[in-house]
Amino acid sequence: MSDHVYKKLEIVGSSKTGIDDAIRNAIETAGKSLRHIEWFEVVDTRGHVVDGKVAHFQVTLKVGFRIESE
């Protein structure tokens, strides 16, 4: 088994329906341009309120992806 090196990026996902969807949207979208995503951690959650109701959920994630070796 070889050792791996990872890079960590911070991204923000959003959703009108909930935190879970915001996470999934962020990971799926990031996966279109990043290869080898292997883990994430939620570092912040917040929401946007309009007329006294929750309009959007936002989740900040740290995403770890494996850097390719030669």
C-alpha positions as a Markdown table, in Angstrom:
| # | Residue | x | y | z |
|---|---|---|---|---|
| 1 | Met | 0.0 | 0.0 | 0.0 |
| 2 | Ser | 1.5 | 3.4 | -1.0 |
| 3 | Asp | 1.3 | 6.6 | 0.9 |
| 4 | His | -1.0 | 9.3 | -0.4 |
| 5 | Val | -0.9 | 13.1 | -0.4 |
| 6 | Tyr | -4.1 | 15.2 | -0.2 |
| 7 | Lys | -5.0 | 18.7 | -0.9 |
| 8 | Lys | -7.8 | 20.4 | 1.0 |
| 9 | Leu | -10.1 | 23.1 | -0.5 |
| 10 | Glu | -13.0 | 25.0 | 1.0 |
| 11 | Ile | -16.2 | 25.2 | -1.0 |
| 12 | Val | -19.8 | 26.3 | -0.2 |
| 13 | Gly | -22.9 | 24.5 | -1.3 |
| 14 | Ser | -26.5 | 25.8 | -1.2 |
| 15 | Ser | -30.0 | 24.4 | -1.5 |
| 16 | Lys | -33.5 | 25.6 | -1.0 |
| 17 | Thr | -34.5 | 22.3 | 0.5 |
| 18 | Gly | -32.0 | 21.5 | 3.2 |
| 19 | Ile | -28.5 | 21.0 | 4.5 |
| 20 | Asp | -28.1 | 17.5 | 3.1 |
| 21 | Asp | -28.9 | 18.7 | -0.4 |
| 22 | Ala | -26.5 | 21.6 | 0.0 |
| 23 | Ile | -23.7 | 19.1 | 0.9 |
| 24 | Arg | -24.6 | 16.8 | -2.0 |
| 25 | Asn | -24.8 | 19.7 | -4.5 |
| 26 | Ala | -21.4 | 21.0 | -3.4 |
| 27 | Ile | -19.7 | 17.6 | -3.7 |
| 28 | Glu | -21.3 | 16.6 | -7.0 |
| 29 | Thr | -20.5 | 19.9 | -8.6 |
| 30 | Ala | -16.9 | 19.9 | -7.3 |
| 31 | Gly | -16.5 | 16.4 | -8.6 |
| 32 | Lys | -17.0 | 17.6 | -12.2 |
| 33 | Ser | -13.7 | 19.5 | -12.0 |
| 34 | Leu | -11.8 | 17.7 | -9.3 |
| 35 | Arg | -10.6 | 14.1 | -9.4 |
| 36 | His | -10.1 | 11.8 | -6.5 |
| 37 | Ile | -12.3 | 13.5 | -3.9 |
| 38 | Glu | -12.2 | 11.2 | -0.9 |
| 39 | Trp | -13.6 | 13.0 | 2.1 |
| 40 | Phe | -15.3 | 16.2 | 3.3 |
| 41 | Glu | -15.9 | 17.9 | 6.6 |
| 42 | Val | -18.7 | 20.4 | 7.4 |
| 43 | Val | -17.1 | 23.5 | 8.9 |
| 44 | Asp | -20.0 | 26.0 | 8.9 |
| 45 | Thr | -23.8 | 26.1 | 8.3 |
| 46 | Arg | -25.9 | 29.1 | 7.7 |
| 47 | Gly | -29.1 | 30.2 | 6.1 |
| 48 | His | -30.7 | 33.0 | 4.2 |
| 49 | Val | -34.0 | 34.3 | 5.5 |
| 50 | Val | -36.6 | 36.1 | 3.4 |
| 51 | Asp | -39.9 | 37.4 | 4.8 |
| 52 | Gly | -39.3 | 35.5 | 8.0 |
| 53 | Lys | -38.9 | 32.1 | 6.3 |
| 54 | Val | -35.8 | 30.1 | 5.4 |
| 55 | Ala | -35.0 | 30.7 | 1.7 |
| 56 | His | -31.7 | 28.9 | 1.4 |
| 57 | Phe | -29.4 | 26.7 | 3.4 |
| 58 | Gln | -25.6 | 27.2 | 2.9 |
| 59 | Val | -22.9 | 24.7 | 4.0 |
| 60 | Thr | -19.2 | 25.4 | 4.0 |
| 61 | Leu | -17.2 | 22.2 | 3.4 |
| 62 | Lys | -13.5 | 21.4 | 3.4 |
| 63 | Val | -13.0 | 18.8 | 0.7 |
| 64 | Gly | -10.0 | 16.5 | 0.5 |
| 65 | Phe | -8.8 | 15.1 | -2.7 |
| 66 | Arg | -5.9 | 12.8 | -3.5 |
| 67 | Ile | -3.1 | 14.3 | -5.5 |
| 68 | Glu | -2.0 | 12.0 | -8.3 |
| 69 | Ser | 1.5 | 10.6 | -8.2 |
| 70 | Glu | 3.6 | 10.0 | -11.3 |
